[in-house]
Short mmCIF file of the C-alpha atoms (twelve columns), coordinates in Angstrom:
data_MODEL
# 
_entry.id   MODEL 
# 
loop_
_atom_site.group_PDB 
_atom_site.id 
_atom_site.type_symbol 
_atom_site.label_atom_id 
_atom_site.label_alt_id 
_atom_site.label_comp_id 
_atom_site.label_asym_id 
_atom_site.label_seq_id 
_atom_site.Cartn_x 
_atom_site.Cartn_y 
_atom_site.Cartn_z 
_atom_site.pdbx_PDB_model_num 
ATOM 1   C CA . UNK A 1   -14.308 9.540   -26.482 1 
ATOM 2   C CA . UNK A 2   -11.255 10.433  -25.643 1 
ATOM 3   C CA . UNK A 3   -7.788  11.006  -28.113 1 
ATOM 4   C CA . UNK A 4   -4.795  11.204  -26.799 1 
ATOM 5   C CA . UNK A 5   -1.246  10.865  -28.414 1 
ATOM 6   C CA . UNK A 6   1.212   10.238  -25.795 1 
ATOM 7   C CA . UNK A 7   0.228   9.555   -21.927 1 
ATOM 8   C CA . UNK A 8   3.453   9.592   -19.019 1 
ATOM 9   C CA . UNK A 9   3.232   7.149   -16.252 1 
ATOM 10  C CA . UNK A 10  4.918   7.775   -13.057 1 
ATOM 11  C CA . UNK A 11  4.893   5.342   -9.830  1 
ATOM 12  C CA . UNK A 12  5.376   7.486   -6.249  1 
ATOM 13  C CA . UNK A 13  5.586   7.134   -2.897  1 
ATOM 14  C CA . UNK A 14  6.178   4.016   -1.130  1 
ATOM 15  C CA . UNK A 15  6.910   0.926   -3.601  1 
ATOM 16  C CA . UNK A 16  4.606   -1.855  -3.367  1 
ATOM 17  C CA . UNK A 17  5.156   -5.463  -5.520  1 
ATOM 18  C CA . UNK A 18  3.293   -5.363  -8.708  1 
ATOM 19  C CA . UNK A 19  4.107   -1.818  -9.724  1 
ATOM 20  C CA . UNK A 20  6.370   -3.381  -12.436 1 
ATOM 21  C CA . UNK A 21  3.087   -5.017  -13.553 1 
ATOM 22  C CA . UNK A 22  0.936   -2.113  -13.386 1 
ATOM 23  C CA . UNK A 23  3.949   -0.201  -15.386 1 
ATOM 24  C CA . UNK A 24  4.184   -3.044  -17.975 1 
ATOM 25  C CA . UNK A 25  0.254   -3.009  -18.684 1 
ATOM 26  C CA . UNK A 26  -0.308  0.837   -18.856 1 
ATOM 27  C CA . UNK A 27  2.636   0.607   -21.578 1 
ATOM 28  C CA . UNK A 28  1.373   -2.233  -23.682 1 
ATOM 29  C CA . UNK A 29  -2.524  -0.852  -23.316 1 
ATOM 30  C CA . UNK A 30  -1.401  2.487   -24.911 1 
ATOM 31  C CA . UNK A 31  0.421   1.211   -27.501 1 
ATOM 32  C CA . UNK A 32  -2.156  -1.412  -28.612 1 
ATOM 33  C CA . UNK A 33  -3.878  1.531   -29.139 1 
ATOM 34  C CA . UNK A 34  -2.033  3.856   -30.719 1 
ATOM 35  C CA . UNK A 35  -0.831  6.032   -27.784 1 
ATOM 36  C CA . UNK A 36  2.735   6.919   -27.114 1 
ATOM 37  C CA . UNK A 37  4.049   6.396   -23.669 1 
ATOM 38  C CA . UNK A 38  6.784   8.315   -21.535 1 
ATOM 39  C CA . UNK A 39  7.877   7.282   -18.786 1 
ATOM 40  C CA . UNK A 40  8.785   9.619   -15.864 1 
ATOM 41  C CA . UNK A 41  11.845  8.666   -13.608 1 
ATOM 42  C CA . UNK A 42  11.424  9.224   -9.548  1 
ATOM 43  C CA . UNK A 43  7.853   9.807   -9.472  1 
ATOM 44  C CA . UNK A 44  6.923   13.743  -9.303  1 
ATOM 45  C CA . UNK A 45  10.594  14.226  -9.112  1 
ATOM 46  C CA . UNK A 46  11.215  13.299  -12.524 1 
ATOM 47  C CA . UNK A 47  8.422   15.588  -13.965 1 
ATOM 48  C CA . UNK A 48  10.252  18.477  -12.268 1 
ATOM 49  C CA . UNK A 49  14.121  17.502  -13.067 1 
ATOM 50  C CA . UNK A 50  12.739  16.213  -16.615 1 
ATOM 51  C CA . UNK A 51  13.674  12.501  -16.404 1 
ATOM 52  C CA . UNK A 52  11.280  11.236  -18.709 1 
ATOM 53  C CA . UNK A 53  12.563  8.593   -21.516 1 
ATOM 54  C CA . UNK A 54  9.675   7.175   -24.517 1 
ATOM 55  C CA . UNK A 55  8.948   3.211   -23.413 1 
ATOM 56  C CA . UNK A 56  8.385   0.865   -25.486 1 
ATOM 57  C CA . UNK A 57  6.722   -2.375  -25.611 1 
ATOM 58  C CA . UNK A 58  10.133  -4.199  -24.864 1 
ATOM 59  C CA . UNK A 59  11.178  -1.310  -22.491 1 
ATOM 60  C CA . UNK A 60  8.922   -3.561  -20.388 1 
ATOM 61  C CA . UNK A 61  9.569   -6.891  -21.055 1 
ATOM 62  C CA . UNK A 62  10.536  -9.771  -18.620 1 
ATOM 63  C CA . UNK A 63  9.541   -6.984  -15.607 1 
ATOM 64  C CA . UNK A 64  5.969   -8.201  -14.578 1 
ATOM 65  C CA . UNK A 65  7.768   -11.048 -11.858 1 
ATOM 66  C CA . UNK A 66  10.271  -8.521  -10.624 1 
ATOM 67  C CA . UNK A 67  9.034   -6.037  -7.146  1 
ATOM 68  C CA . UNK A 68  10.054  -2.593  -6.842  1 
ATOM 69  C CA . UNK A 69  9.578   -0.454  -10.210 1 
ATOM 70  C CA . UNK A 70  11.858  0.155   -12.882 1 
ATOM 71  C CA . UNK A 71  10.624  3.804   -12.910 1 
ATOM 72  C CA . UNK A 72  12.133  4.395   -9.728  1 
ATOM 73  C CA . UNK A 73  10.071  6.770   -6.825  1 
ATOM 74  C CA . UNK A 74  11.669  9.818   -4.546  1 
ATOM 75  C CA . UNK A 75  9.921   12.165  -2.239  1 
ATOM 76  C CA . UNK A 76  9.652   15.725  -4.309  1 
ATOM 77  C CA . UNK A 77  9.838   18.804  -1.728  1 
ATOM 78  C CA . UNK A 78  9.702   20.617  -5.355  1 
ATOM 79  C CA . UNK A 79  6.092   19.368  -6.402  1 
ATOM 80  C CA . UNK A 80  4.622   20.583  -3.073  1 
ATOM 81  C CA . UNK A 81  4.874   23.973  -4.335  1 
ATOM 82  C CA . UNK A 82  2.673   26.026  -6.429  1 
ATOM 83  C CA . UNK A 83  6.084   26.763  -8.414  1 
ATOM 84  C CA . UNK A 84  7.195   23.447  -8.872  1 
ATOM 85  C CA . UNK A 85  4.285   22.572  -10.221 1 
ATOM 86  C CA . UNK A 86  4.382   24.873  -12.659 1 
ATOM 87  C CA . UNK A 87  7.898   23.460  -13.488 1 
ATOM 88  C CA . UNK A 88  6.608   19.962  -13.962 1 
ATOM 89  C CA . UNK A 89  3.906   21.032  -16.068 1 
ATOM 90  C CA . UNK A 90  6.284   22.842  -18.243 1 
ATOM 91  C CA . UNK A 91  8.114   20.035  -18.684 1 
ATOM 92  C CA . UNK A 92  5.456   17.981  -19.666 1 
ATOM 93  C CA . UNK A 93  4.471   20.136  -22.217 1 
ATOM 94  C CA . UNK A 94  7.557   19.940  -23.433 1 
ATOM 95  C CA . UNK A 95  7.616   16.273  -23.331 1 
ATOM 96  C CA . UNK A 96  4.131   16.313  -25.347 1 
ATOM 97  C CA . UNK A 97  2.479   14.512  -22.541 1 
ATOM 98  C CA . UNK A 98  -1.793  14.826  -22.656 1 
ATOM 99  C CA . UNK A 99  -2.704  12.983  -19.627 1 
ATOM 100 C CA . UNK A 100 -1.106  11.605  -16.507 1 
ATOM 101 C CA . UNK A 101 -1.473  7.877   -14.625 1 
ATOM 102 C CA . UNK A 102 0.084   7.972   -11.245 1 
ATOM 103 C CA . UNK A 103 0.259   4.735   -9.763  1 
ATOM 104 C CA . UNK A 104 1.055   5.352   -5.771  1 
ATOM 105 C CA . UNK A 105 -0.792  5.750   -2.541  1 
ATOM 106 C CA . UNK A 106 -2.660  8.085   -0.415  1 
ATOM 107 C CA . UNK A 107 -0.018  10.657  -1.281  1 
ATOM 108 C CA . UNK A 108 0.343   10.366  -4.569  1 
ATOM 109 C CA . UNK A 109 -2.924  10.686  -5.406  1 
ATOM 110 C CA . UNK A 110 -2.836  13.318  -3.479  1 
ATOM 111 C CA . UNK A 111 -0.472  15.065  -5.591  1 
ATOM 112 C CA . UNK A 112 -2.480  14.157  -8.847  1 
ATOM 113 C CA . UNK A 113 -5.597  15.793  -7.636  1 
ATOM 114 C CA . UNK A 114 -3.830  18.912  -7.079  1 
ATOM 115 C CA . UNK A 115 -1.623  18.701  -10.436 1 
ATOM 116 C CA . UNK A 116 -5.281  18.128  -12.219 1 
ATOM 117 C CA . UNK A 117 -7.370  20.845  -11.126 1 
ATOM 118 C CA . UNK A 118 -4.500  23.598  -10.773 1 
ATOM 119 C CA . UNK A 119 -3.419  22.827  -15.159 1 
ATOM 120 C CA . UNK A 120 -6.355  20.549  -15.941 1 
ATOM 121 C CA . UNK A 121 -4.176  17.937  -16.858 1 
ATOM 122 C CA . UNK A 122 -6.240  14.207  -17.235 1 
ATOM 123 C CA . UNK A 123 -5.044  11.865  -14.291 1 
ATOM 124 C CA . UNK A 124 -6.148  8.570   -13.688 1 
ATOM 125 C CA . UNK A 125 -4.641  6.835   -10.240 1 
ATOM 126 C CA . UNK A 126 -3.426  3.449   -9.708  1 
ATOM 127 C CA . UNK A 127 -3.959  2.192   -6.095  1 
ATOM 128 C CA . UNK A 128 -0.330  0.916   -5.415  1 
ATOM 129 C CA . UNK A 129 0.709   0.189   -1.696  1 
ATOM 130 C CA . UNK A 130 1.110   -2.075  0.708   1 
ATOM 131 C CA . UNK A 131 -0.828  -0.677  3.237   1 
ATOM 132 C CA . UNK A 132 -4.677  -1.272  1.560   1 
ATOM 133 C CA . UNK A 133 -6.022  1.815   3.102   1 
ATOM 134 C CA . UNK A 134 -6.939  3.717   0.128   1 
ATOM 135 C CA . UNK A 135 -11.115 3.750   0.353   1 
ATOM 136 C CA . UNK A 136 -13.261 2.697   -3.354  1 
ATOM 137 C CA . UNK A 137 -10.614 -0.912  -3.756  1 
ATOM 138 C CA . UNK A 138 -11.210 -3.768  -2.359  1 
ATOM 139 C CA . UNK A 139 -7.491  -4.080  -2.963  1 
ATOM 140 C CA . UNK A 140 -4.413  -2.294  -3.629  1 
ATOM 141 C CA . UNK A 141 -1.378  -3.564  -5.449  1 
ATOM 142 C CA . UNK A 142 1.244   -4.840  -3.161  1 
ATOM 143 C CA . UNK A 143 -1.032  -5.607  -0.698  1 
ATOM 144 C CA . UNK A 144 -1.367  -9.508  -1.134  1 
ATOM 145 C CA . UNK A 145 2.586   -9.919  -1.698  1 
ATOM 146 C CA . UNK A 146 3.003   -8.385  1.530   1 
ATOM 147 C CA . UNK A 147 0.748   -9.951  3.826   1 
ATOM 148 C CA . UNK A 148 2.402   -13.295 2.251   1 
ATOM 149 C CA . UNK A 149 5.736   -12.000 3.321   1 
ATOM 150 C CA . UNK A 150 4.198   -11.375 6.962   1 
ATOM 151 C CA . UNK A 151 2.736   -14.687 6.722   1 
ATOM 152 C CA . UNK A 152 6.093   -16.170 6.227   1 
ATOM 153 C CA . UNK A 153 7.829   -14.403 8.579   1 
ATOM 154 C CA . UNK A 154 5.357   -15.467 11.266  1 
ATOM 155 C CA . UNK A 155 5.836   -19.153 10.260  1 
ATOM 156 C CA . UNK A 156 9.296   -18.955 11.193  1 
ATOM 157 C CA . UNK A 157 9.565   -16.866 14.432  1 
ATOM 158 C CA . UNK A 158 6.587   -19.240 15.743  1 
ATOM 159 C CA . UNK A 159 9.051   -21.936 15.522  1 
ATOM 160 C CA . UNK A 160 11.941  -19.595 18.162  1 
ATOM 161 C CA . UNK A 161 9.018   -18.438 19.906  1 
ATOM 162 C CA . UNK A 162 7.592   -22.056 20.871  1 
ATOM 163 C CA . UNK A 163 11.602  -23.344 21.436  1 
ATOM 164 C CA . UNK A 164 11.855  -20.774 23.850  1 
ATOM 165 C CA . UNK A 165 8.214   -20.825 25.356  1 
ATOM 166 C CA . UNK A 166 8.273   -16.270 24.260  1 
ATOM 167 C CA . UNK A 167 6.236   -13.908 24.081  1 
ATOM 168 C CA . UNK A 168 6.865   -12.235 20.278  1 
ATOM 169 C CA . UNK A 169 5.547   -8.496  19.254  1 
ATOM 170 C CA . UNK A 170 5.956   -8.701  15.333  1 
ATOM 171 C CA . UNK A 171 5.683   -5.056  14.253  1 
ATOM 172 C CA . UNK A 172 3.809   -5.094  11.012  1 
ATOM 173 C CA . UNK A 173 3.540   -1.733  8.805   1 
ATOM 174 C CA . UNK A 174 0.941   0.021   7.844   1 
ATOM 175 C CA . UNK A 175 0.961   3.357   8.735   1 
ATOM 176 C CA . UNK A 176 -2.455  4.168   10.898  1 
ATOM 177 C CA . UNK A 177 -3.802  1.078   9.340   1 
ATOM 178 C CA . UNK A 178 -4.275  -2.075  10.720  1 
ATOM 179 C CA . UNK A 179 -5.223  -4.545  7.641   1 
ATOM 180 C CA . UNK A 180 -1.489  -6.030  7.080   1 
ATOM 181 C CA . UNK A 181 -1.783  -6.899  11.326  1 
ATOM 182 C CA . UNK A 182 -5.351  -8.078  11.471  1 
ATOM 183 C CA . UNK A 183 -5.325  -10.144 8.305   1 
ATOM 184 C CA . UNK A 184 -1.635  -11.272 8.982   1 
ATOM 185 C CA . UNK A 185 -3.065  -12.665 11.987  1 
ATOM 186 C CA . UNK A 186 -5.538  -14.281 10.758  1 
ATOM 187 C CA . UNK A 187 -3.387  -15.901 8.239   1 
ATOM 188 C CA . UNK A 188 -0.576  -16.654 10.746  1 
ATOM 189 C CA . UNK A 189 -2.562  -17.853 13.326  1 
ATOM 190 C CA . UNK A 190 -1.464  -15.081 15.664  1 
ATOM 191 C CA . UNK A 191 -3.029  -14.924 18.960  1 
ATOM 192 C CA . UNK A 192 -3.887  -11.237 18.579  1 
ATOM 193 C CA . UNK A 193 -3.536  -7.670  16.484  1 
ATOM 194 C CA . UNK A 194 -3.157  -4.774  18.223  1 
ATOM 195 C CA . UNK A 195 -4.098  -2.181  15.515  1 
ATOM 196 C CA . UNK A 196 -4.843  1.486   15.406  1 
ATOM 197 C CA . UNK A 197 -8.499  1.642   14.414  1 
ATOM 198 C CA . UNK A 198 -9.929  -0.556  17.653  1 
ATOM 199 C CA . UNK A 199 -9.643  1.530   20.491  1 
ATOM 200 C CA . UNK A 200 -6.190  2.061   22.174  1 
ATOM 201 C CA . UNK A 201 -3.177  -0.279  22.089  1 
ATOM 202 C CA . UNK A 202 -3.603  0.020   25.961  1 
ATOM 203 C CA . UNK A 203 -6.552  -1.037  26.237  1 
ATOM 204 C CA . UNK A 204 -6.159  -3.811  23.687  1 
ATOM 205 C CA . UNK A 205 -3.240  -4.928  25.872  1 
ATOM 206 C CA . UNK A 206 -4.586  -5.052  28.430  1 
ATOM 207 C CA . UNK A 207 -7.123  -7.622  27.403  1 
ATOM 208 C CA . UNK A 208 -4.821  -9.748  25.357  1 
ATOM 209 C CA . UNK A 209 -3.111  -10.446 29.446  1 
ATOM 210 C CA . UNK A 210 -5.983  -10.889 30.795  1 
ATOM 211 C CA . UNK A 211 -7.260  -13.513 28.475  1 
ATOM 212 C CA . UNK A 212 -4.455  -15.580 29.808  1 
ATOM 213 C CA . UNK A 213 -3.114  -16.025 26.581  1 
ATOM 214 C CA . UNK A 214 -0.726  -18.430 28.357  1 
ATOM 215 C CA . UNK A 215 -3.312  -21.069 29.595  1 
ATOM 216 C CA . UNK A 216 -2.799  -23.327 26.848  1 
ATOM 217 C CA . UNK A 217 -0.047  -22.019 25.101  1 
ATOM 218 C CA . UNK A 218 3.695   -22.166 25.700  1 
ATOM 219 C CA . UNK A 219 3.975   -19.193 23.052  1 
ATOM 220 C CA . UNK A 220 1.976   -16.162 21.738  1 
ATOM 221 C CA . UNK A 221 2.371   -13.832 18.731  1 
ATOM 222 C CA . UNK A 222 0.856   -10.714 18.909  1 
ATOM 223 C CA . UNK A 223 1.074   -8.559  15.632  1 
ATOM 224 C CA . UNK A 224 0.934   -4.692  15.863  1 
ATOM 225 C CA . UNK A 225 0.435   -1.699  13.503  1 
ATOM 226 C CA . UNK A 226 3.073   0.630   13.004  1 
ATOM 227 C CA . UNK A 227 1.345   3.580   13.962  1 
ATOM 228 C CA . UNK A 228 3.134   7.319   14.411  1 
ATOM 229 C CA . UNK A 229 0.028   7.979   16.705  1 
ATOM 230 C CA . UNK A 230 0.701   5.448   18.917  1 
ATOM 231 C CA . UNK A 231 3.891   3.881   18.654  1 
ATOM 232 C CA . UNK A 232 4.669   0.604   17.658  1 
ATOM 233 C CA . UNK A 233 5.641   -2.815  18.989  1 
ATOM 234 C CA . UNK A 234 8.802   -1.298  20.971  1 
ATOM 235 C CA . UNK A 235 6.180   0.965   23.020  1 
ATOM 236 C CA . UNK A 236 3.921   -2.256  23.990  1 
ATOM 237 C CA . UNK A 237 6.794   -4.144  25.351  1 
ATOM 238 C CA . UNK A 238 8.147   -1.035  27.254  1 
ATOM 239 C CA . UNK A 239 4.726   -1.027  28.705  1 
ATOM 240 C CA . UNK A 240 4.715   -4.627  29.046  1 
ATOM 241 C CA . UNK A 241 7.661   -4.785  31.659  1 
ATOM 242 C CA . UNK A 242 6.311   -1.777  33.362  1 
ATOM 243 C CA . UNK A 243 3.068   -2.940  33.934  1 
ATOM 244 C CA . UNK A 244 3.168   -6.480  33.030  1 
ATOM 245 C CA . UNK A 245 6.443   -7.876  34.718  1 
ATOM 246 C CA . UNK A 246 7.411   -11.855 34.547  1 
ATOM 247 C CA . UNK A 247 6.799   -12.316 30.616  1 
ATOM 248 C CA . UNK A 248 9.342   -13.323 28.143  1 
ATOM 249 C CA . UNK A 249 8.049   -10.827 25.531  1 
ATOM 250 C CA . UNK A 250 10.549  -10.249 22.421  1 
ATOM 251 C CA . UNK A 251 10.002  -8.053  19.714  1 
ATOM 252 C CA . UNK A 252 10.503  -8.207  15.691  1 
ATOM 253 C CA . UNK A 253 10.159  -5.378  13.378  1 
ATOM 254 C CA . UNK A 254 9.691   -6.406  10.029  1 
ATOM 255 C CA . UNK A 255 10.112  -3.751  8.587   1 
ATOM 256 C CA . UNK A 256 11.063  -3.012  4.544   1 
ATOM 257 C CA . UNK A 257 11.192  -6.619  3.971   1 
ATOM 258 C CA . UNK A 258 7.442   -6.138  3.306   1 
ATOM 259 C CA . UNK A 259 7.867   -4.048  0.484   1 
ATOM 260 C CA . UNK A 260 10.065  -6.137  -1.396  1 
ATOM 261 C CA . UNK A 261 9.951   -9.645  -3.125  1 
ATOM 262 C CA . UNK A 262 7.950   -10.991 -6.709  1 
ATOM 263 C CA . UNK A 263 4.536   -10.089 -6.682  1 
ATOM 264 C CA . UNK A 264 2.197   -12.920 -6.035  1 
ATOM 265 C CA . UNK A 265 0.053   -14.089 -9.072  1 
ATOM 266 C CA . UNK A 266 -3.079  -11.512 -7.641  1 
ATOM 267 C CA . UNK A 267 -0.978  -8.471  -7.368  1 
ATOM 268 C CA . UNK A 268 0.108   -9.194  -10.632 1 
ATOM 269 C CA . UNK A 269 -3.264  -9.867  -11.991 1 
ATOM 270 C CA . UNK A 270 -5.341  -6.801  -10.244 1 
ATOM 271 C CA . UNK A 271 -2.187  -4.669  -11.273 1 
ATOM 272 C CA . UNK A 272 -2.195  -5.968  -14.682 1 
ATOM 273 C CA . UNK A 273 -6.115  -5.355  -14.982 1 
ATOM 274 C CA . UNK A 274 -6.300  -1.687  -13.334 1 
ATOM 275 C CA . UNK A 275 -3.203  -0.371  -15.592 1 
ATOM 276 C CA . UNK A 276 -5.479  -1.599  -18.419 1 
ATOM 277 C CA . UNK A 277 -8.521  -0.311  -17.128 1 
ATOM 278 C CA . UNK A 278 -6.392  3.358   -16.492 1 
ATOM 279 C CA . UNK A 279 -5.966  3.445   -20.461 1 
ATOM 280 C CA . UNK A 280 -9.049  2.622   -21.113 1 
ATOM 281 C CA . UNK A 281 -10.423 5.305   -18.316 1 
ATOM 282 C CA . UNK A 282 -8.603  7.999   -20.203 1 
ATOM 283 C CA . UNK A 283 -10.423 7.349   -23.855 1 
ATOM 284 C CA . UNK A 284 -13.174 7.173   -21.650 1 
ATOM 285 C CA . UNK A 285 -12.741 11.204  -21.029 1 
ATOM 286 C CA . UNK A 286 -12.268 10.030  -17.456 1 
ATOM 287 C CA . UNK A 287 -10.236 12.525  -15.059 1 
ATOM 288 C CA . UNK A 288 -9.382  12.196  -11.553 1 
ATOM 289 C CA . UNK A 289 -10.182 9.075   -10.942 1 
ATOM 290 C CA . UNK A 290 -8.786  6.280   -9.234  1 
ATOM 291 C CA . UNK A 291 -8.891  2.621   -10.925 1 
ATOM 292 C CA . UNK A 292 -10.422 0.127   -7.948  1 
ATOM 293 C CA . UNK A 293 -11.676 -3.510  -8.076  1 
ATOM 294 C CA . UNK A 294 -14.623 -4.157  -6.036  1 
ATOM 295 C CA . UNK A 295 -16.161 -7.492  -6.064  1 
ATOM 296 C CA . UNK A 296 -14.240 -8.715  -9.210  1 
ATOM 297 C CA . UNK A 297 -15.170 -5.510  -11.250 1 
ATOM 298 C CA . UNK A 298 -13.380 -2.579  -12.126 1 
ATOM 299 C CA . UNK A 299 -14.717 0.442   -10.364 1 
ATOM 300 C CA . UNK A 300 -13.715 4.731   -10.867 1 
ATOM 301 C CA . UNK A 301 -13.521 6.144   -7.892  1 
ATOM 302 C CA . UNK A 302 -13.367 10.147  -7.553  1 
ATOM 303 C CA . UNK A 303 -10.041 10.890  -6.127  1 
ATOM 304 C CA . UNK A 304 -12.018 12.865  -3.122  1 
ATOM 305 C CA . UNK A 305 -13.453 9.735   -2.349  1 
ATOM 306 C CA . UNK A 306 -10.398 7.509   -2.234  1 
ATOM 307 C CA . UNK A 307 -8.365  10.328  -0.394  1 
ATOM 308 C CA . UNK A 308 -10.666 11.791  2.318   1 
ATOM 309 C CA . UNK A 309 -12.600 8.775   3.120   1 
ATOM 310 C CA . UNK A 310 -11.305 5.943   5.287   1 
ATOM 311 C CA . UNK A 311 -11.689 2.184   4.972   1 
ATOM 312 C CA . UNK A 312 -12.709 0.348   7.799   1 
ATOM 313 C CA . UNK A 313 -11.314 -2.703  9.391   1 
ATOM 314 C CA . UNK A 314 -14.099 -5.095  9.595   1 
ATOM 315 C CA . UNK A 315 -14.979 -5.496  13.336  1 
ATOM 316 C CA . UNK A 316 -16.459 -9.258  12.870  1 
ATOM 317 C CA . UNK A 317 -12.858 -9.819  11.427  1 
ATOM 318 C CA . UNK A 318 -11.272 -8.689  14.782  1 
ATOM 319 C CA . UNK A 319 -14.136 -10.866 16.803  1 
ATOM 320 C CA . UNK A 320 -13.305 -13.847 14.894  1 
ATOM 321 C CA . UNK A 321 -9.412  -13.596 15.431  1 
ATOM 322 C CA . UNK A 322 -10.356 -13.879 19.068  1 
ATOM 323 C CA . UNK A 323 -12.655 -17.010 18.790  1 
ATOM 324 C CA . UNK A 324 -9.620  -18.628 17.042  1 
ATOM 325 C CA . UNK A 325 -7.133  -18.070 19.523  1 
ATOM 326 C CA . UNK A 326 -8.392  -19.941 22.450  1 
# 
C-alpha cells in the first residue's frame, strides 16, 4: 500500500461540467484519509508559474452544482518542454507534492504520462471532457451535461425550423469525434449525424438528399461533428448550394455553450465516484492510470491505452438513427 502525505490536483485542457465535482471529491477523499491536498491553479501552467494554494475541505464546499472549475485551466507552451518540465517538477518538490491527479482529456493525460515516466512522479487521470472519446470509460465527465445542452438546443431551433419549413445544420463539437452528434440525434430526434468516423461528410450528404428527407417532413435537422479534418457544418452548406441548389438550409454553431452549465446529477455522480476512486488508486501504488467506469464499475486503465486507442461509434447506433427518421 501506498503512503502519501500531500497529493496536488490540477484540471487541464478543455473544461467539461462536473470538474468542480471531481475537484471536490479528490479533496474530501484525501483528507478523510489523512492526505494533504494542493491545489494547482491553470492546469500545467500553475505547476510551472507555482500557483498552487493547500485546499481544504471547505475550500470546496457549495462547488459540486457549479460547471467550469474553480482551479482554473490554460494551455502551457512551458510544460511541452523537457525544461519546463523540469521547472514544474521543481516546484512541486518544493510544494511537497508525492503524487499527481490530472483530471482533463486526451491532452492532458497526455502530459501526465510524460511528466510520470520522465521524474517518476505517481499520476492517476480523471477522464474530464465533453467530447467522450477517451478509450477504457464508458463515460467521461461533462459528457452527459453536454449532450443535454445539445438536446435543448435542438428542442428549440426545431420549433424556427418547422415555422419556416428549413433545413438546419446544428454544428455540434467534438473534435474528430462524433458521439455528442450521433447521440444528440438520437436524443433530439434529428433526422441525421454527419460525423467523422462513418465515411466522408460527402458521401454522408449525399445520402441524407437522396433519402428525400423532405417527403414527409416540412423540416430536417441534421447534426454535424466539428471536425478540423473535414470541416464543419459551414462546409456542408457551402456544398449544399453548390451541389444541392433549391433548399432552405440554415446553419447553427453551438459552440462553447456546450461546455458550460450545472452538471447533471450523472456527471456529478461518475465525477464524484472516479475522484474517489483516483485516491484510492494512489494507496493502491497505482501509477499512470486513468480512472474509467465501465458497466457501473470502476475500471484502471493504462494511460497508453486510453491515449493511443480510439473508441468507436457504434455502427448499429448510426443504423438505428436512420430507421427512426422516416
Amino acid at each position: 500500500m501506498g503512503t502519501f502525505n500531500c497529493i496536488g490536483v490540477l484540471t487541464s485542457g478543455g473544461d467539461a461540467p462536473g470538474m468542480n465535482a471531481a475537484i471536490r471529491a479528490v479533496t474530501r477523499a484525501a483528507i478523510s484519509k489523512g492526505i494533504r491536498v494542493k491545489g494547482i491553479f491553470r492546469g500545467y501552467k500553475g505547476l510551472v508559474t507555482n500557483e498552487i494554494s493547500e485546499l481544504y475541505s471547505d475550500s470546496v464546499s457549495n462547488i459540486i452544482q457549479r460547471g467550469g472549475t474553480i482551479l482554473k485551466t490554460a494551455r502551457c507552451a512551458e510544460f511541452m518542454t523537457p525544461e519546463g518540465r523540469q521547472v514544474a517538477y521543481d516546484n512541486m518538490v518544493k510544494e511537497g507534492i508525492e503524487a499527481l491527479v490530472v483530471i482533463g482529456g486526451d491532452g492532458s493525460l497526455t502530459g501526465a504520462r510524460i511528466f510520470a515516466q520522465e521524474f517518476n512522479v505517481p499520476c492517476i487521470g480523471l477522464p474530464g471532457t465533453i467530447d467522450n472519446d477517451l478509450f477504457g470509460t464508458d463515460t467521461t465527465i461533462g459528457y452527459d451535461t453536454a449532450l443535454n445542452t445539445i438536446v435543448e438546443a435542438i428542442d428549440k431551433i426545431r420549433d424556427t425550423a418547422t415555422s419556416h419549413e428549413r433545413l438546419f445544420f446544428i454544428e455540434v463539437m467534438g473534435r474528430d469525434a462524433g458521439f455528442l452528434a450521433l447521440n444528440g440525434a438520437i436524443a433530439g430526434g434529428a433526422e441525421a449525424a454527419i460525423i467523422p468516423e462513418y465515411i466522408t461528410e460527402e458521401d454522408q450528404l449525399e445520402e441524407f438528399i437522396k433519402r428525400g428527407f423532405r417527403k414527409s417532413k416540412n423540416s430536417s435537422i441534421v447534426l454535424v461533428a466539428e471536425s478540423k479534418s473535414k470541416g464543419g457544418a459551414l462546409d456542408i452548406v457551402e456544398r449544399m448550394k453548390k451541389d444541392f441548389p433549391g433548399y432552405d438550409a440554415r446553419v447553427s454553431i453551438l459552440g462553447h455553450l456546450q461546455r458550460g452549465g450545472s452538471p447533471t446529477a450523472h456527471d456529478r455522480i461518475i465525477a464524484s465516484r472516479m475522484g474517489a476512486a483516483a485516491v484510492d488508486a494512489l494507496l493502491e501504488d497505482q501509477r499512470n492510470v486513468m480512472i474509467g467506469i465501465v458497466r457501473d464499475e470502476i475500471v484502471y486503465v493504462p494511460f497508453t491505452r486510453a491515449i493511443k486507442n480510439d473508441k468507436q461509434v457504434k455502427p448499429e447506433l448510426i443504423d438505428m438513427l436512420r430507421q427512426l427518421c422516416i
